[in-house]
Coordinates of N, CA and C in Angstrom, one line a residue:
M1 N 15.2 -3.8 12.7 CA 14.3 -4.2 13.9 C 15.2 -4.4 15.1
D2 N 14.9 -3.8 16.2 CA 15.7 -4.0 17.4 C 15.2 -5.2 18.2
M3 N 15.9 -5.6 19.2 CA 15.5 -6.8 20.0 C 14.1 -6.7 20.6
N4 N 13.8 -5.5 21.1 CA 12.5 -5.3 21.7 C 11.4 -5.6 20.7
E5 N 11.5 -5.2 19.4 CA 10.5 -5.4 18.4 C 10.4 -6.9 18.1
M6 N 11.6 -7.6 18.0 CA 11.6 -9.0 17.7 C 11.0 -9.8 18.9
N7 N 11.3 -9.4 20.1 CA 10.7 -10.1 21.2 C 9.2 -9.9 21.3
R8 N 8.7 -8.7 20.9 CA 7.3 -8.5 20.9 C 6.6 -9.4 19.9
V9 N 7.2 -9.6 18.8 CA 6.6 -10.5 17.8 C 6.7 -12.0 18.2
E10 N 7.9 -12.4 18.6 CA 8.1 -13.8 18.9 C 7.4 -14.2 20.2
M11 N 7.2 -13.2 21.1 CA 6.6 -13.5 22.4 C 5.2 -12.9 22.6
N12 N 4.5 -12.8 21.5 CA 3.2 -12.2 21.5 C 2.2 -13.2 22.2
T13 N 2.3 -13.2 23.5 CA 1.5 -14.1 24.3 C 0.3 -13.5 24.9
D14 N 0.2 -12.2 24.9 CA -1.0 -11.5 25.5 C -2.1 -11.3 24.5
E15 N -2.0 -11.8 23.4 CA -3.1 -11.8 22.4 C -3.4 -10.4 21.8
K16 N -2.5 -9.4 22.1 CA -2.7 -8.1 21.5 C -2.4 -8.2 20.0
P17 N -3.2 -7.6 19.1 CA -2.9 -7.6 17.7 C -1.6 -6.9 17.4
T18 N -1.0 -7.2 16.3 CA 0.3 -6.6 15.9 C 0.1 -5.8 14.7
I19 N 0.6 -4.5 14.7 CA 0.5 -3.6 13.6 C 2.0 -3.4 13.2
L20 N 2.2 -3.5 11.9 CA 3.5 -3.2 11.3 C 3.3 -1.8 10.6
I21 N 4.2 -0.8 11.0 CA 4.2 0.5 10.5 C 5.4 0.6 9.5
I22 N 5.1 0.9 8.2 CA 6.1 1.0 7.2 C 6.0 2.5 6.7
D23 N 7.0 3.2 7.1 CA 7.1 4.7 6.8 C 8.5 5.1 6.9
D24 N 9.0 5.9 6.0 CA 10.3 6.4 6.0 C 10.6 7.5 7.0
S25 N 9.5 8.1 7.5 CA 9.6 9.2 8.4 C 9.6 8.7 9.9
S26 N 10.7 8.9 10.6 CA 10.8 8.5 12.0 C 9.7 9.3 12.8
F27 N 9.4 10.5 12.4 CA 8.4 11.3 13.1 C 7.0 10.6 13.0
N28 N 6.7 10.1 11.8 CA 5.4 9.4 11.6 C 5.4 8.1 12.3
R29 N 6.5 7.3 12.3 CA 6.5 6.1 13.0 C 6.3 6.3 14.5
E30 N 6.9 7.3 15.0 CA 6.8 7.6 16.4 C 5.3 8.0 16.7
L31 N 4.7 8.9 15.9 CA 3.4 9.3 16.1 C 2.4 8.1 16.1
F32 N 2.6 7.2 15.1 CA 1.7 6.0 15.1 C 2.0 5.1 16.3
R33 N 3.2 4.9 16.6 CA 3.5 4.1 17.8 C 2.8 4.7 19.1
D34 N 2.9 6.0 19.2 CA 2.2 6.6 20.4 C 0.7 6.4 20.4
L35 N 0.1 6.4 19.2 CA -1.3 6.2 19.0 C -1.8 4.8 19.3
F36 N -0.9 3.8 18.9 CA -1.4 2.5 19.0 C -0.8 1.5 20.0
E37 N 0.4 1.9 20.6 CA 1.1 1.0 21.4 C 0.4 0.5 22.7
T38 N -0.6 1.2 23.1 CA -1.4 0.8 24.3 C -2.2 -0.5 24.0
D39 N -2.8 -0.6 22.8 CA -3.7 -1.7 22.5 C -3.1 -2.7 21.5
Y40 N -1.9 -2.4 20.9 CA -1.4 -3.2 19.9 C 0.1 -3.4 20.1
H41 N 0.6 -4.5 19.6 CA 2.1 -4.7 19.4 C 2.5 -3.9 18.2
I42 N 3.6 -3.2 18.2 CA 4.0 -2.4 17.1 C 5.4 -2.9 16.6
L43 N 5.4 -3.0 15.3 CA 6.6 -3.3 14.6 C 6.8 -2.1 13.6
E44 N 8.1 -1.8 13.3 CA 8.4 -0.7 12.4 C 9.4 -1.0 11.4
A45 N 9.2 -0.4 10.2 CA 10.2 -0.5 9.1 C 10.3 0.9 8.5
E46 N 11.5 1.3 8.2 CA 11.8 2.6 7.7 C 11.8 2.7 6.2
N47 N 11.5 1.6 5.5 CA 11.3 1.6 4.0 C 10.6 0.4 3.6
G48 N 10.1 0.4 2.4 CA 9.4 -0.7 1.9 C 10.1 -2.1 1.8
M49 N 11.4 -2.0 1.5 CA 12.1 -3.3 1.5 C 12.2 -3.9 2.8
L50 N 12.5 -3.2 3.9 CA 12.6 -3.7 5.2 C 11.2 -4.2 5.6
G51 N 10.1 -3.4 5.3 CA 8.8 -3.8 5.6 C 8.4 -5.1 4.9
A52 N 8.7 -5.2 3.6 CA 8.4 -6.5 2.9 C 9.1 -7.7 3.6
N53 N 10.4 -7.5 4.0 CA 11.1 -8.5 4.6 C 10.5 -8.9 6.0
M54 N 10.0 -7.9 6.7 CA 9.3 -8.2 8.0 C 8.0 -9.0 7.7
I55 N 7.3 -8.6 6.7 CA 6.0 -9.3 6.4 C 6.4 -10.8 6.0
K56 N 7.4 -10.9 5.2 CA 7.8 -12.3 4.8 C 8.1 -13.1 6.1
K57 N 8.8 -12.6 7.0 CA 9.3 -13.3 8.2 C 8.1 -13.5 9.2
Y58 N 7.2 -12.5 9.4 CA 6.2 -12.5 10.4 C 4.8 -12.5 9.9
H59 N 4.6 -12.8 8.6 CA 3.2 -12.7 8.0 C 2.1 -13.3 8.8
D60 N 2.4 -14.4 9.5 CA 1.4 -15.1 10.3 C 1.1 -14.5 11.6
Q61 N 1.9 -13.5 12.0 CA 1.7 -12.8 13.3 C 1.3 -11.3 13.1
I62 N 1.3 -10.8 11.9 CA 1.0 -9.4 11.6 C -0.5 -9.3 11.4
D63 N -1.2 -8.4 12.1 CA -2.7 -8.3 11.9 C -3.0 -7.1 11.0
L64 N -2.2 -6.2 10.8 CA -2.5 -5.0 10.0 C -1.2 -4.3 9.6
V65 N -1.1 -3.7 8.4 CA 0.0 -2.9 8.0 C -0.5 -1.5 7.8
L66 N 0.2 -0.5 8.4 CA 0.1 0.9 8.0 C 1.2 1.2 7.1
L67 N 0.8 1.7 5.9 CA 1.8 1.8 4.8 C 1.8 3.2 4.2
D68 N 3.0 3.8 4.1 CA 3.2 5.0 3.4 C 3.4 4.6 1.9
L69 N 3.1 5.5 1.0 CA 3.3 5.2 -0.4 C 4.7 5.7 -0.9
M70 N 5.1 6.9 -0.5 CA 6.3 7.5 -1.1 C 7.4 7.3 -0.1
M71 N 8.3 6.3 -0.5 CA 9.5 6.0 0.4 C 10.6 5.6 -0.5
P72 N 11.8 5.8 0.0 CA 13.0 5.4 -0.7 C 13.2 3.9 -0.7
V73 N 14.1 3.4 -1.5 CA 14.4 2.0 -1.6 C 13.3 1.2 -2.2
M74 N 12.1 1.1 -1.6 CA 11.0 0.5 -2.2 C 9.7 1.2 -1.8
D75 N 8.9 1.6 -2.7 CA 7.7 2.4 -2.3 C 6.6 1.5 -1.9
G76 N 5.5 2.1 -1.4 CA 4.4 1.4 -0.9 C 3.6 0.5 -2.0
F77 N 3.6 1.0 -3.2 CA 3.0 0.3 -4.3 C 3.7 -1.1 -4.5
E78 N 5.1 -1.0 -4.4 CA 5.9 -2.2 -4.6 C 5.6 -3.2 -3.4
V79 N 5.4 -2.7 -2.2 CA 5.1 -3.5 -1.1 C 3.7 -4.2 -1.3
L80 N 2.8 -3.4 -1.8 CA 1.4 -4.0 -2.1 C 1.5 -5.1 -3.2
N81 N 2.4 -4.9 -4.2 CA 2.5 -5.8 -5.3 C 3.1 -7.1 -4.7
I82 N 4.1 -7.0 -3.9 CA 4.7 -8.2 -3.3 C 3.7 -9.0 -2.4
M83 N 2.9 -8.2 -1.6 CA 1.9 -8.8 -0.8 C 0.9 -9.5 -1.6
S84 N 0.5 -9.0 -2.8 CA -0.4 -9.6 -3.7 C 0.1 -10.9 -4.3
Q85 N 1.4 -10.8 -4.8 CA 2.0 -12.0 -5.4 C 2.1 -13.1 -4.4
K86 N 2.4 -12.8 -3.1 CA 2.6 -13.9 -2.1 C 1.3 -14.2 -1.4
K87 N 0.2 -13.6 -1.8 CA -1.2 -13.8 -1.3 C -1.3 -13.3 0.2
W88 N -0.3 -12.6 0.7 CA -0.4 -12.1 2.1 C -1.5 -11.0 2.2
I89 N -1.8 -10.3 1.1 CA -2.8 -9.3 1.1 C -4.2 -9.9 1.4
N90 N -4.4 -11.2 1.2 CA -5.6 -11.8 1.5 C -5.9 -12.0 3.0
T91 N -4.8 -12.0 3.8 CA -4.9 -12.2 5.3 C -4.4 -11.1 6.1
I92 N -3.7 -10.1 5.5 CA -3.2 -9.0 6.3 C -3.8 -7.7 5.6
P93 N -4.7 -7.0 6.3 CA -5.2 -5.8 5.7 C -4.1 -4.7 5.8
V94 N -4.2 -3.9 4.7 CA -3.2 -2.8 4.6 C -4.0 -1.5 4.5
V95 N -3.6 -0.6 5.4 CA -4.2 0.8 5.4 C -3.1 1.7 4.9
I96 N -3.4 2.4 3.8 CA -2.4 3.4 3.3 C -2.7 4.7 4.0
I97 N -1.6 5.3 4.5 CA -1.7 6.6 5.1 C -0.6 7.5 4.4
S98 N -1.1 8.4 3.5 CA -0.1 9.1 2.7 C -0.6 10.5 2.3
T99 N 0.4 11.4 2.0 CA 0.0 12.7 1.4 C -0.2 12.6 -0.1
E100 N 0.2 11.5 -0.7 CA 0.0 11.2 -2.1 C -1.4 10.7 -2.3
D101 N -2.4 11.7 -2.3 CA -3.8 11.3 -2.3 C -4.5 11.8 -3.6
T102 N -3.8 11.7 -4.7 CA -4.4 12.0 -6.0 C -5.4 10.8 -6.3
P103 N -6.4 11.1 -7.1 CA -7.3 10.1 -7.4 C -6.6 8.8 -8.1
S104 N -5.6 9.0 -8.9 CA -4.9 7.9 -9.5 C -4.2 7.1 -8.4
A105 N -3.6 7.7 -7.5 CA -2.8 7.0 -6.4 C -3.8 6.2 -5.5
I106 N -4.9 6.8 -5.2 CA -5.9 6.1 -4.4 C -6.5 4.9 -5.1
E107 N -6.8 5.1 -6.4 CA -7.4 4.0 -7.2 C -6.4 2.9 -7.4
R108 N -5.1 3.3 -7.6 CA -4.0 2.3 -7.7 C -3.8 1.5 -6.4
A109 N -3.9 2.2 -5.3 CA -3.7 1.5 -4.0 C -4.9 0.5 -3.7
Y110 N -6.1 0.9 -4.0 CA -7.2 0.0 -3.8 C -7.2 -1.2 -4.8
A111 N -6.8 -0.9 -6.0 CA -6.7 -2.0 -7.0 C -5.6 -3.0 -6.6
A112 N -4.6 -2.5 -5.9 CA -3.5 -3.4 -5.5 C -3.8 -4.2 -4.2
G113 N -5.0 -3.9 -3.6 CA -5.5 -4.6 -2.5 C -5.5 -3.9 -1.1
A114 N -5.3 -2.6 -1.1 CA -5.4 -1.9 0.1 C -6.8 -2.0 0.7
A115 N -6.9 -2.1 2.0 CA -8.2 -2.2 2.7 C -8.8 -0.8 2.9
D116 N -7.9 0.2 3.1 CA -8.4 1.5 3.3 C -7.3 2.5 2.9
F117 N -7.7 3.8 2.7 CA -6.8 4.8 2.3 C -7.1 6.0 3.1
I118 N -6.1 6.5 3.9 CA -6.3 7.7 4.8 C -5.3 8.7 4.3
S119 N -5.8 9.9 4.0 CA -5.0 11.0 3.6 C -4.4 11.8 4.8
R120 N -3.2 12.2 4.6 CA -2.6 13.1 5.6 C -2.8 14.5 5.2
P121 N -3.0 15.4 6.1 CA -3.2 15.2 7.6 C -4.5 14.4 7.9
F122 N -4.5 13.7 8.9 CA -5.6 12.8 9.3 C -6.2 13.2 10.7
N123 N -7.4 12.9 10.9 CA -8.0 13.0 12.2 C -7.7 11.8 13.0
R124 N -7.1 12.0 14.1 CA -6.6 11.0 15.0 C -7.7 10.0 15.4
H125 N -8.9 10.6 15.8 CA -10.0 9.7 16.2 C -10.6 8.9 15.1
I126 N -10.6 9.4 13.9 CA -11.1 8.7 12.7 C -10.1 7.5 12.4
L127 N -8.8 7.8 12.5 CA -7.8 6.8 12.2 C -7.9 5.7 13.2
L128 N -8.0 6.0 14.5 CA -8.1 5.0 15.6 C -9.4 4.1 15.4
H129 N -10.5 4.7 15.0 CA -11.7 4.0 14.8 C -11.6 3.1 13.6
R130 N -11.1 3.5 12.5 CA -11.0 2.7 11.3 C -10.1 1.5 11.5
I131 N -8.9 1.7 12.2 CA -8.0 0.6 12.5 C -8.7 -0.4 13.4
K132 N -9.3 0.1 14.4 CA -10.0 -0.9 15.3 C -11.1 -1.7 14.6
K133 N -11.8 -1.0 13.7 CA -12.9 -1.7 13.0 C -12.3 -2.7 12.0
I134 N -11.2 -2.4 11.3 CA -10.6 -3.4 10.4 C -10.1 -4.6 11.2
I135 N -9.4 -4.4 12.3 CA -8.9 -5.5 13.0 C -10.0 -6.3 13.6
K136 N -11.1 -5.7 14.1 CA -12.2 -6.4 14.6 C -12.8 -7.3 13.5
H137 N -13.0 -6.8 12.3 CA -13.5 -7.7 11.2 C -12.5 -8.8 10.9
L138 N -11.2 -8.5 10.9 CA -10.2 -9.6 10.7 C -10.4 -10.7 11.7
Y139 N -10.5 -10.3 12.9 CA -10.6 -11.4 14.0 C -11.9 -12.2 13.8
S140 N -13.0 -11.5 13.4 CA -14.2 -12.2 13.2 C -14.1 -13.2 12.0
Y141 N -13.4 -12.7 11.0 CA -13.2 -13.6 9.8 C -12.3 -14.8 10.2
R142 N -11.3 -14.6 10.9 CA -10.4 -15.7 11.3 C -11.1 -16.7 12.2
K143 N -12.0 -16.2 13.1 CA -12.7 -17.0 14.0 C -13.7 -17.9 13.1
L144 N -14.4 -17.3 12.2 CA -15.3 -18.0 11.3 C -14.5 -19.1 10.5
M145 N -13.4 -18.7 9.9 CA -12.6 -19.7 9.2 C -12.1 -20.8 10.0
K146 N -11.7 -20.5 11.3 CA -11.3 -21.6 12.2 C -12.5 -22.6 12.5
R147 N -13.7 -22.0 12.7 CA -14.9 -22.9 12.9 C -15.1 -23.7 11.7
L148 N -15.1 -23.2 10.5 CA -15.3 -23.9 9.3 C -14.3 -25.0 9.1
E149 N -13.0 -24.7 9.4 CA -12.0 -25.7 9.3 C -12.2 -26.8 10.3
E150 N -12.6 -26.5 11.5 CA -12.9 -27.5 12.6 C -14.0 -28.5 12.1
Q151 N -15.0 -28.0 11.3 CA -16.1 -28.8 10.9 C -15.8 -29.7 9.8
K152 N -14.7 -29.6 9.2 CA -14.3 -30.5 8.1 C -13.9 -31.8 8.5

């Protein structure tokens, strides 16, 4: 993670949601950054281990994870397992974007807690819509939980 990415997380004062992109392909990370950077803060990790470490460090500031399944060092399934063990999967939605779209991979991803699964190649407009909808629901959920907490 470079200093710009660190500053974006630590100085997220404009209330833009933060998306963590975990993908070993620099081309894919750049594509997602271009798609989302106008409306979201973007963090990037080039493999699952770096991604898991970023989630550990910034889990309270990450609003959504875009996750590839097939990566070196640590694959996406291992990231999902760590997120499940640490209970981060309960507060950070994960959208899988992968060419590994066999029925068993899709079923395994959902069973591990993925909020959505999008196969590559994908339709840009559908991806943008689904990400916006997931984050909108997350913010509504957080707002409701805050109100409930205030009423205690």
